[in-house]
PDB file of C-alpha atoms in Angstrom:
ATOM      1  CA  UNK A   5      74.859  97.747 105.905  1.00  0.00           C
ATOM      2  CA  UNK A   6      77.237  98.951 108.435  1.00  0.00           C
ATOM      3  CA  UNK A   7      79.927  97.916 110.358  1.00  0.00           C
ATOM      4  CA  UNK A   8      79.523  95.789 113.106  1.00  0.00           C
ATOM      5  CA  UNK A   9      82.210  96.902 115.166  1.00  0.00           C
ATOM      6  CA  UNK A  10      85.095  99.652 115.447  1.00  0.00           C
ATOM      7  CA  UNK A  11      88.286  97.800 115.902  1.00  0.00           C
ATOM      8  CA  UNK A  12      91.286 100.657 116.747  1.00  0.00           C
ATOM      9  CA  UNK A  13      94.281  99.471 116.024  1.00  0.00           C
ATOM     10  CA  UNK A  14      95.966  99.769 119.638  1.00  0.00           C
ATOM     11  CA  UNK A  15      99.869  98.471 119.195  1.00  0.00           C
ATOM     12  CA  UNK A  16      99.435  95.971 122.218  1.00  0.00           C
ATOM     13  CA  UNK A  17     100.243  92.576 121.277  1.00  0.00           C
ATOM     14  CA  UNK A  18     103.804  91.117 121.124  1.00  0.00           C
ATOM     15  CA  UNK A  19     105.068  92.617 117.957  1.00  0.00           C
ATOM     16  CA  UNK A  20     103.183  96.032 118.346  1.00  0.00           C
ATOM     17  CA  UNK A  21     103.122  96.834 114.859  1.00  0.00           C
ATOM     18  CA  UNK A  22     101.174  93.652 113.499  1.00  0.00           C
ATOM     19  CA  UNK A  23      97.932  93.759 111.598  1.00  0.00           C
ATOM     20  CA  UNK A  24      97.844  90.026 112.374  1.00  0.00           C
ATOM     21  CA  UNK A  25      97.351  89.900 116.167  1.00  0.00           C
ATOM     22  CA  UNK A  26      94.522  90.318 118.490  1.00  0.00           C
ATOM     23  CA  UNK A  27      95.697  91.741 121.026  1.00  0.00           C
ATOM     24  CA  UNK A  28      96.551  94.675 118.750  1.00  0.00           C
ATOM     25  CA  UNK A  29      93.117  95.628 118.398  1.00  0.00           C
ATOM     26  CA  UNK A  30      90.831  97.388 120.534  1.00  0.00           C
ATOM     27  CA  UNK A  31      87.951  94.350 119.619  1.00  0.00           C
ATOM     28  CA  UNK A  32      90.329  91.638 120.991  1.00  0.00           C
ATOM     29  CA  UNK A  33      90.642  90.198 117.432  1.00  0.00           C
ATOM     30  CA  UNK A  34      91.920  90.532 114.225  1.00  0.00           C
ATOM     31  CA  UNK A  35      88.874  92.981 112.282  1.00  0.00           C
ATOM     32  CA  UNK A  36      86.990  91.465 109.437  1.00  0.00           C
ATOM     33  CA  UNK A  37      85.005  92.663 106.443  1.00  0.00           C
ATOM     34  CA  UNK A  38      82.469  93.891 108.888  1.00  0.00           C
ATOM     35  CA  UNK A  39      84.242  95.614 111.125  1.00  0.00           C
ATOM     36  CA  UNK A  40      85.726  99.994 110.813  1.00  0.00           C
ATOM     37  CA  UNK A  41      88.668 100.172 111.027  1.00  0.00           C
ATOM     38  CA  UNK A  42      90.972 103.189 112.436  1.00  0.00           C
ATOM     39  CA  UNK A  43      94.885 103.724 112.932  1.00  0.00           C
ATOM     40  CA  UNK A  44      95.262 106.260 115.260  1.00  0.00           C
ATOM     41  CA  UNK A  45      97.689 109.594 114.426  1.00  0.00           C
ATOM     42  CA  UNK A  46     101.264 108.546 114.741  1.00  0.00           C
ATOM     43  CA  UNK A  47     100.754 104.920 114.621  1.00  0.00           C
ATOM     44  CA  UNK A  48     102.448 102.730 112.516  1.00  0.00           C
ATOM     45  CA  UNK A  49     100.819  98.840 110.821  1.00  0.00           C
ATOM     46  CA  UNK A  50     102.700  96.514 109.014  1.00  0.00           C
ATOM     47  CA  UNK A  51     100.190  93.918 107.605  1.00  0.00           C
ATOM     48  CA  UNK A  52     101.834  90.793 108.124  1.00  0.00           C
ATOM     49  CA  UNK A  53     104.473  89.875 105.427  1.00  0.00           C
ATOM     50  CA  UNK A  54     103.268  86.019 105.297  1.00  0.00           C
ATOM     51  CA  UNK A  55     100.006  85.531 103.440  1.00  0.00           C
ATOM     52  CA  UNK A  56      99.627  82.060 104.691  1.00  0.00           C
ATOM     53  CA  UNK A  57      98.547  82.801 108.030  1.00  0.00           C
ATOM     54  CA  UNK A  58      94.521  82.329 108.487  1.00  0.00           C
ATOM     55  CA  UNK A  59      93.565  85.541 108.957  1.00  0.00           C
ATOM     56  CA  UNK A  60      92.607  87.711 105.613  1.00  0.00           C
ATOM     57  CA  UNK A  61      93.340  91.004 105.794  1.00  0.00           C
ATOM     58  CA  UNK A  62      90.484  92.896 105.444  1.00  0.00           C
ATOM     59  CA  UNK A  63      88.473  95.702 106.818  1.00  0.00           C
ATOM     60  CA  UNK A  64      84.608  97.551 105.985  1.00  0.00           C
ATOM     61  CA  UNK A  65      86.186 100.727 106.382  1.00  0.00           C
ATOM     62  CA  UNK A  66      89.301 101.868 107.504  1.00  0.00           C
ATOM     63  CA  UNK A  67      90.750 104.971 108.378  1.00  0.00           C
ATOM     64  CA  UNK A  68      94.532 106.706 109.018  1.00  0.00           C
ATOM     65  CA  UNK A  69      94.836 109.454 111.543  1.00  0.00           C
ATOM     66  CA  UNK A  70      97.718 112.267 111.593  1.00  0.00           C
ATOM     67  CA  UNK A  71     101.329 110.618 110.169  1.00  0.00           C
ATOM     68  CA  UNK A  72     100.192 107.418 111.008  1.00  0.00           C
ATOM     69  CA  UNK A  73     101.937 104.732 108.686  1.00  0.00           C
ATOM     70  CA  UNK A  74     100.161 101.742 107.166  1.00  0.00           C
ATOM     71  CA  UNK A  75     102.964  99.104 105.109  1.00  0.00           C
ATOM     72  CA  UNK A  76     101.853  96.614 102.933  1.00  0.00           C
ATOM     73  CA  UNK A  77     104.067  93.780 102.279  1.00  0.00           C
ATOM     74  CA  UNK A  78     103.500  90.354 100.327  1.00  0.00           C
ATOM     75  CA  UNK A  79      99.998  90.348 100.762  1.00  0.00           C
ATOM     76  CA  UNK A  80      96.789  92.027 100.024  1.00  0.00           C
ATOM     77  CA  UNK A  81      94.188  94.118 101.997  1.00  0.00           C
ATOM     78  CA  UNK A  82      90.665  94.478 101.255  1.00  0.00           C
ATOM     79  CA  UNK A  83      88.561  97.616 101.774  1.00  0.00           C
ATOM     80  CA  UNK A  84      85.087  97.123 101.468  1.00  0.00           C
ATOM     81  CA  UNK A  85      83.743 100.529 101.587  1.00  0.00           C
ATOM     82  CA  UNK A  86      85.310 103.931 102.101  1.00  0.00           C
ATOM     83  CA  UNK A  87      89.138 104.599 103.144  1.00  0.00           C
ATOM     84  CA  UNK A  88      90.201 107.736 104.961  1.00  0.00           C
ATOM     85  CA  UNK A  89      94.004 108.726 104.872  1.00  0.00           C
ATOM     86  CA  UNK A  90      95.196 111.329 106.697  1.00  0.00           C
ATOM     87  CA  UNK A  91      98.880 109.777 106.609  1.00  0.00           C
ATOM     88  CA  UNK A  92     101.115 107.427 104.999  1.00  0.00           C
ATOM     89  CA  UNK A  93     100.354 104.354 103.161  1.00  0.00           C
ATOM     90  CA  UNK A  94     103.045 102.335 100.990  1.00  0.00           C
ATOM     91  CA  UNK A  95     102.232  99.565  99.070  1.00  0.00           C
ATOM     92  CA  UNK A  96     105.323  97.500  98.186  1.00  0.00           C
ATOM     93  CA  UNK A  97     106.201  95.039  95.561  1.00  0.00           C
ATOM     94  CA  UNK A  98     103.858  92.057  95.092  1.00  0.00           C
ATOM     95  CA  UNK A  99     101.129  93.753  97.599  1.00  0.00           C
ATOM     96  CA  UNK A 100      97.534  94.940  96.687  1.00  0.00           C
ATOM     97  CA  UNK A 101      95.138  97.224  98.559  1.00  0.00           C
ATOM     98  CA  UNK A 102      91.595  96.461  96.901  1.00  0.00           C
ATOM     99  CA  UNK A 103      89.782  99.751  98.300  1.00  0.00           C
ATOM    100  CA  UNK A 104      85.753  99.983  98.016  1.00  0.00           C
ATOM    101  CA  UNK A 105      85.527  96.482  96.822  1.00  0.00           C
ATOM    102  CA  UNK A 106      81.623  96.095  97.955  1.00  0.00           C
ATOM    103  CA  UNK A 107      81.080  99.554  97.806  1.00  0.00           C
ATOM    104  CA  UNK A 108      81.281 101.286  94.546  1.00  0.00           C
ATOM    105  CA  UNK A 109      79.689 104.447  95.651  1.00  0.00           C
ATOM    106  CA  UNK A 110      81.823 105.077  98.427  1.00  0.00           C
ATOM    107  CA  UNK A 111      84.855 107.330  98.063  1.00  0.00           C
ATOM    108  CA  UNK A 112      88.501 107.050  99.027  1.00  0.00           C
ATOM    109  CA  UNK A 113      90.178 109.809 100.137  1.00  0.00           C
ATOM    110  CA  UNK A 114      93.587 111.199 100.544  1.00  0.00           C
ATOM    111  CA  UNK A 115      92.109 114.180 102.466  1.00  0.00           C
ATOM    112  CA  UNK A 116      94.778 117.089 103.326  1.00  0.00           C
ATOM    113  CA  UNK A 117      94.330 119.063 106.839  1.00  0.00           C
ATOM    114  CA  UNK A 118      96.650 121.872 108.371  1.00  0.00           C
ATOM    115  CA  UNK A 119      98.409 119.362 110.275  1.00  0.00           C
ATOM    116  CA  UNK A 120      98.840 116.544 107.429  1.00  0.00           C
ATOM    117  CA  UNK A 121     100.827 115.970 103.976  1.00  0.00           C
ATOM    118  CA  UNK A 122      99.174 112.437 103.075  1.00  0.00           C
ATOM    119  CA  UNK A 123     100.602 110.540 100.836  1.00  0.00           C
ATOM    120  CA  UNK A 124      99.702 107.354  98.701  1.00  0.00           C
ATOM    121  CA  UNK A 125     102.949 105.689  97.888  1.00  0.00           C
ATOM    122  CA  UNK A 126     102.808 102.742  95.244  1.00  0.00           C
ATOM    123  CA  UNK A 127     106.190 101.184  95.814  1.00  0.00           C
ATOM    124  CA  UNK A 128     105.825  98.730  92.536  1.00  0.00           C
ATOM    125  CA  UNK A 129     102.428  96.865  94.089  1.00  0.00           C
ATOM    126  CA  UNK A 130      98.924  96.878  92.911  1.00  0.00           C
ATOM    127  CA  UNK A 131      96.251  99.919  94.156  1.00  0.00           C
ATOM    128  CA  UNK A 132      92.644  98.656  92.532  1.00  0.00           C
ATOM    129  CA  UNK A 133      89.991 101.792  93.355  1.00  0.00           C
ATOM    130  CA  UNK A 134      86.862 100.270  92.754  1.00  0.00           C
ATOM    131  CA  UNK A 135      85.307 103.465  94.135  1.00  0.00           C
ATOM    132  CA  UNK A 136      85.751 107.050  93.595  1.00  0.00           C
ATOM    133  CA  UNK A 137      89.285 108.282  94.376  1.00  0.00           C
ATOM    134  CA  UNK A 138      89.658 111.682  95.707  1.00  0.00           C
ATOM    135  CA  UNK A 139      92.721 112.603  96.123  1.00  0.00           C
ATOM    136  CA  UNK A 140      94.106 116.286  98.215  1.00  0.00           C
ATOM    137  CA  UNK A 141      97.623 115.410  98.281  1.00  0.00           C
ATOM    138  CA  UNK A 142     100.309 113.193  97.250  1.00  0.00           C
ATOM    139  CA  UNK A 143     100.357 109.861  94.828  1.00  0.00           C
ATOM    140  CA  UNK A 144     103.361 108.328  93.967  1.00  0.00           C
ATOM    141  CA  UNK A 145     102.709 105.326  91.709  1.00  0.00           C
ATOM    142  CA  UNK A 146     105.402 103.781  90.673  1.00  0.00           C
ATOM    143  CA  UNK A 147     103.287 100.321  90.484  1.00  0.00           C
ATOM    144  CA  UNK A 148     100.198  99.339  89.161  1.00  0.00           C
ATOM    145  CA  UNK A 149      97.224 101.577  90.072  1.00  0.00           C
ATOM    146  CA  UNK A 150      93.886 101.169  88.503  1.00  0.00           C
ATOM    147  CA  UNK A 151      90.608 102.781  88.852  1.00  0.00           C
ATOM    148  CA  UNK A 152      86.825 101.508  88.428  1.00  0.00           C
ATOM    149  CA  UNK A 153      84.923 104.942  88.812  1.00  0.00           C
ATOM    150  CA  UNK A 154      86.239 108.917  89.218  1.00  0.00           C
ATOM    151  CA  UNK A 155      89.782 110.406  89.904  1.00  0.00           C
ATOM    152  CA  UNK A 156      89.671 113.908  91.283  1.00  0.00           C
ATOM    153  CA  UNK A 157      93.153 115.681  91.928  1.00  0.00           C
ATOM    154  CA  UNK A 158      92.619 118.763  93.941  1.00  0.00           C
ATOM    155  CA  UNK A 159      96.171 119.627  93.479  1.00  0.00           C
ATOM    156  CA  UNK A 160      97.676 120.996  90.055  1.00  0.00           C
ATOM    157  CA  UNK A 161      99.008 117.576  88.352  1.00  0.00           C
ATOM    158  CA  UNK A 162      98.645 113.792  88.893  1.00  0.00           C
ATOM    159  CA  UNK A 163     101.679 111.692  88.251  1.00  0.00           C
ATOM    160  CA  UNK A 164     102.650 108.264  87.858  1.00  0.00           C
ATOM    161  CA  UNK A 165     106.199 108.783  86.170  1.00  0.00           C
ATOM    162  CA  UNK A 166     107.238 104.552  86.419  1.00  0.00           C
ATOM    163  CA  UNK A 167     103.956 102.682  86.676  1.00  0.00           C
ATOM    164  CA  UNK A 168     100.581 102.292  85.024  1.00  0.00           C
ATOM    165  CA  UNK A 169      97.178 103.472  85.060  1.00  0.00           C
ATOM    166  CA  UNK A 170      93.897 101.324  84.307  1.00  0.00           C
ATOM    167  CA  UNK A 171      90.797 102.477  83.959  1.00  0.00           C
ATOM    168  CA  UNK A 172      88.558  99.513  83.880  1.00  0.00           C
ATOM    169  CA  UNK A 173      85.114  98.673  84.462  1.00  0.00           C
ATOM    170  CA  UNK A 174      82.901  99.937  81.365  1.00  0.00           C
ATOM    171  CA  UNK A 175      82.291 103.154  82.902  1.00  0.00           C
ATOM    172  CA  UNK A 176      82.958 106.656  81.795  1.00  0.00           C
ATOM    173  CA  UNK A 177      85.179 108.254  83.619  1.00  0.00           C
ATOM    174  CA  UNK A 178      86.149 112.021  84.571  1.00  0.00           C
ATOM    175  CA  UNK A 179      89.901 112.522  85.444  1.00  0.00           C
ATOM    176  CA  UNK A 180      89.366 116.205  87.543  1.00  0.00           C
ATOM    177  CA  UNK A 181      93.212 117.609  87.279  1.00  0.00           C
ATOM    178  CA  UNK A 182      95.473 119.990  84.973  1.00  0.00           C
ATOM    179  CA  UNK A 183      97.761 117.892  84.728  1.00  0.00           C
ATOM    180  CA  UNK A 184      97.791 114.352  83.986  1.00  0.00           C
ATOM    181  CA  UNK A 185     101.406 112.428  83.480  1.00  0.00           C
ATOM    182  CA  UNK A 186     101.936 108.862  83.627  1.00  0.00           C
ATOM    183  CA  UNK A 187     104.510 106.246  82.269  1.00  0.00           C
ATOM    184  CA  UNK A 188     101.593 104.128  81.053  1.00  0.00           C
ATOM    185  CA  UNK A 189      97.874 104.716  80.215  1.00  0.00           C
ATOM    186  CA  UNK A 190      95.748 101.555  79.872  1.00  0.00           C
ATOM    187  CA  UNK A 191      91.945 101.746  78.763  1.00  0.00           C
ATOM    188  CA  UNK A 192      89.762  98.780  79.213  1.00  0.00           C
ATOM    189  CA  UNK A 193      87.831  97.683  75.947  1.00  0.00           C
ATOM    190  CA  UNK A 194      85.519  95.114  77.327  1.00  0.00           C
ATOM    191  CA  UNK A 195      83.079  96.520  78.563  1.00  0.00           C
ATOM    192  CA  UNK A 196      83.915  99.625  77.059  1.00  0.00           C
ATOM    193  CA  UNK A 197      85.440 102.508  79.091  1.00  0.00           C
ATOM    194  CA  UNK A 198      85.335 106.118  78.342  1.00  0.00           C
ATOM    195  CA  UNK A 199      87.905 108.513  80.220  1.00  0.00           C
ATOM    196  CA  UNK A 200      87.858 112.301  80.048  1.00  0.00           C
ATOM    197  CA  UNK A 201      90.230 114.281  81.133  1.00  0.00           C
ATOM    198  CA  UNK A 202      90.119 117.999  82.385  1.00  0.00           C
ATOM    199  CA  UNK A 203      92.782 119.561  81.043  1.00  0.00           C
ATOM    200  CA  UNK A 204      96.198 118.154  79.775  1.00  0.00           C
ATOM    201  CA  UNK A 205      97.522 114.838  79.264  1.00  0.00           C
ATOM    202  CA  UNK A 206     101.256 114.184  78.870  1.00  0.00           C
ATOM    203  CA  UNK A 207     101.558 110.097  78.606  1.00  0.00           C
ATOM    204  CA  UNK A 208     105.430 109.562  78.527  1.00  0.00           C
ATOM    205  CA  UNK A 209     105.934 106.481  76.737  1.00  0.00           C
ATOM    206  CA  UNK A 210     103.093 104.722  76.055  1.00  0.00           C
ATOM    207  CA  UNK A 211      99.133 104.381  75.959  1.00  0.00           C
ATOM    208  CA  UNK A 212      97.461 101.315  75.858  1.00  0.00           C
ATOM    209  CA  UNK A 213      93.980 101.827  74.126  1.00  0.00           C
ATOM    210  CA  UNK A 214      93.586  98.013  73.455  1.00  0.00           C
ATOM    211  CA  UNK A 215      93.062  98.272  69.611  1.00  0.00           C
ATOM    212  CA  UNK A 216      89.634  99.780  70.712  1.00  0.00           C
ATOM    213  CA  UNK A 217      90.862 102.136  67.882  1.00  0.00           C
TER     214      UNK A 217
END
């Protein structure tokens, strides 16, 4: 399938930063599951702090241009297929980004340019990667991040030095890095998961294998 629209987030509406508002959006509405969607460089999105409005926050794809900034707060946004950053996205405390949800194949990327640093930035939420993670620059989970299917690190070491990493799903899965640190590890045992890892692992305090051994 693909999307039915391409909703660009345009800043418009009465609060200019607000995922929640039509009139922030080049398609006159608030996107949907069907629709791409794409935050243009140096734009910043705040998706709404109150989950009880009627609009879910949700997207088919989405995408982040140059040091553009998309918050999270107190709610949770859903990524059906594949997720381009090119800037900023934080995830704060008792928010979730669900990326690939429909799309397992798909890949999320933090992709690095000559004009872009991008960063992930888990600020004690909840990251679920139900698709393949690639990831160019930084991650900074200091949360809960989990992931379904592969983790590539281009750079030299991935590290989660206050949170915890899943890996979930029953698949076996290929951590691509040097250099892979994390407060907690967490392995899934039903189904059973497999993770292999490149090159070094330095878990700092714990790792969960859930009695699987």
């Amino acid at each position: 399938a693909l999307p039915s629209l391409t909703c660009t987030f345009t800043g418009a509406g009465a609060v200019p930063t607000d995922w929640n508002i039509d009139a922030n959006w080049s398609c006159r509405r608030v996107p949907t599951i069907e629709d791409a969607v794409i935050i243009p460089d140096y734009t910043t999105v705040m998706v709404n702090e109150d989950p009880t409005t009627a609009n879910p926050r949700e997207a088919y794809s989405l995408t982040i241009g140059v040091k553009a900034i998309l918050n999270v707060k107190n709610n949770t946004l859903t990524i059906s297929e594949a997720t381009i950053n090119k800037g900023l996205i934080n995830i704060f405390k008792d928010a979730s980004i669900l990326f690939g949800l429909n799309f397992p194949d798909s890949t999320t990327k933090n992709e690095k340019t000559t004009t872009s640093k991008p960063s992930f930035n888990n600020l004690d939420g909840n990251m679920i990667f139900y698709n393949n993670f690639l990831n160019e620059y930084d991650f900074d989970n200091r949360g809960f991040a989990a992931f379904q299917r592969n983790l590539t690190q281009t750079i030299d070491s991935f590290s989660s030095k206050r949170g915890t990493i899943s890996f979930f799903g029953g698949y076996e899965q290929n951590v691509r890095t040097t250099y892979f640190s994390t407060h907690k590890l967490s392995i899934d045992k039903e189904p059973r998961t497999s993770v292999n890892i490149d090159d070094t692992l330095m878990a700092t305090q714990e790792i969960d294998l859930n009695e699987i051994y």
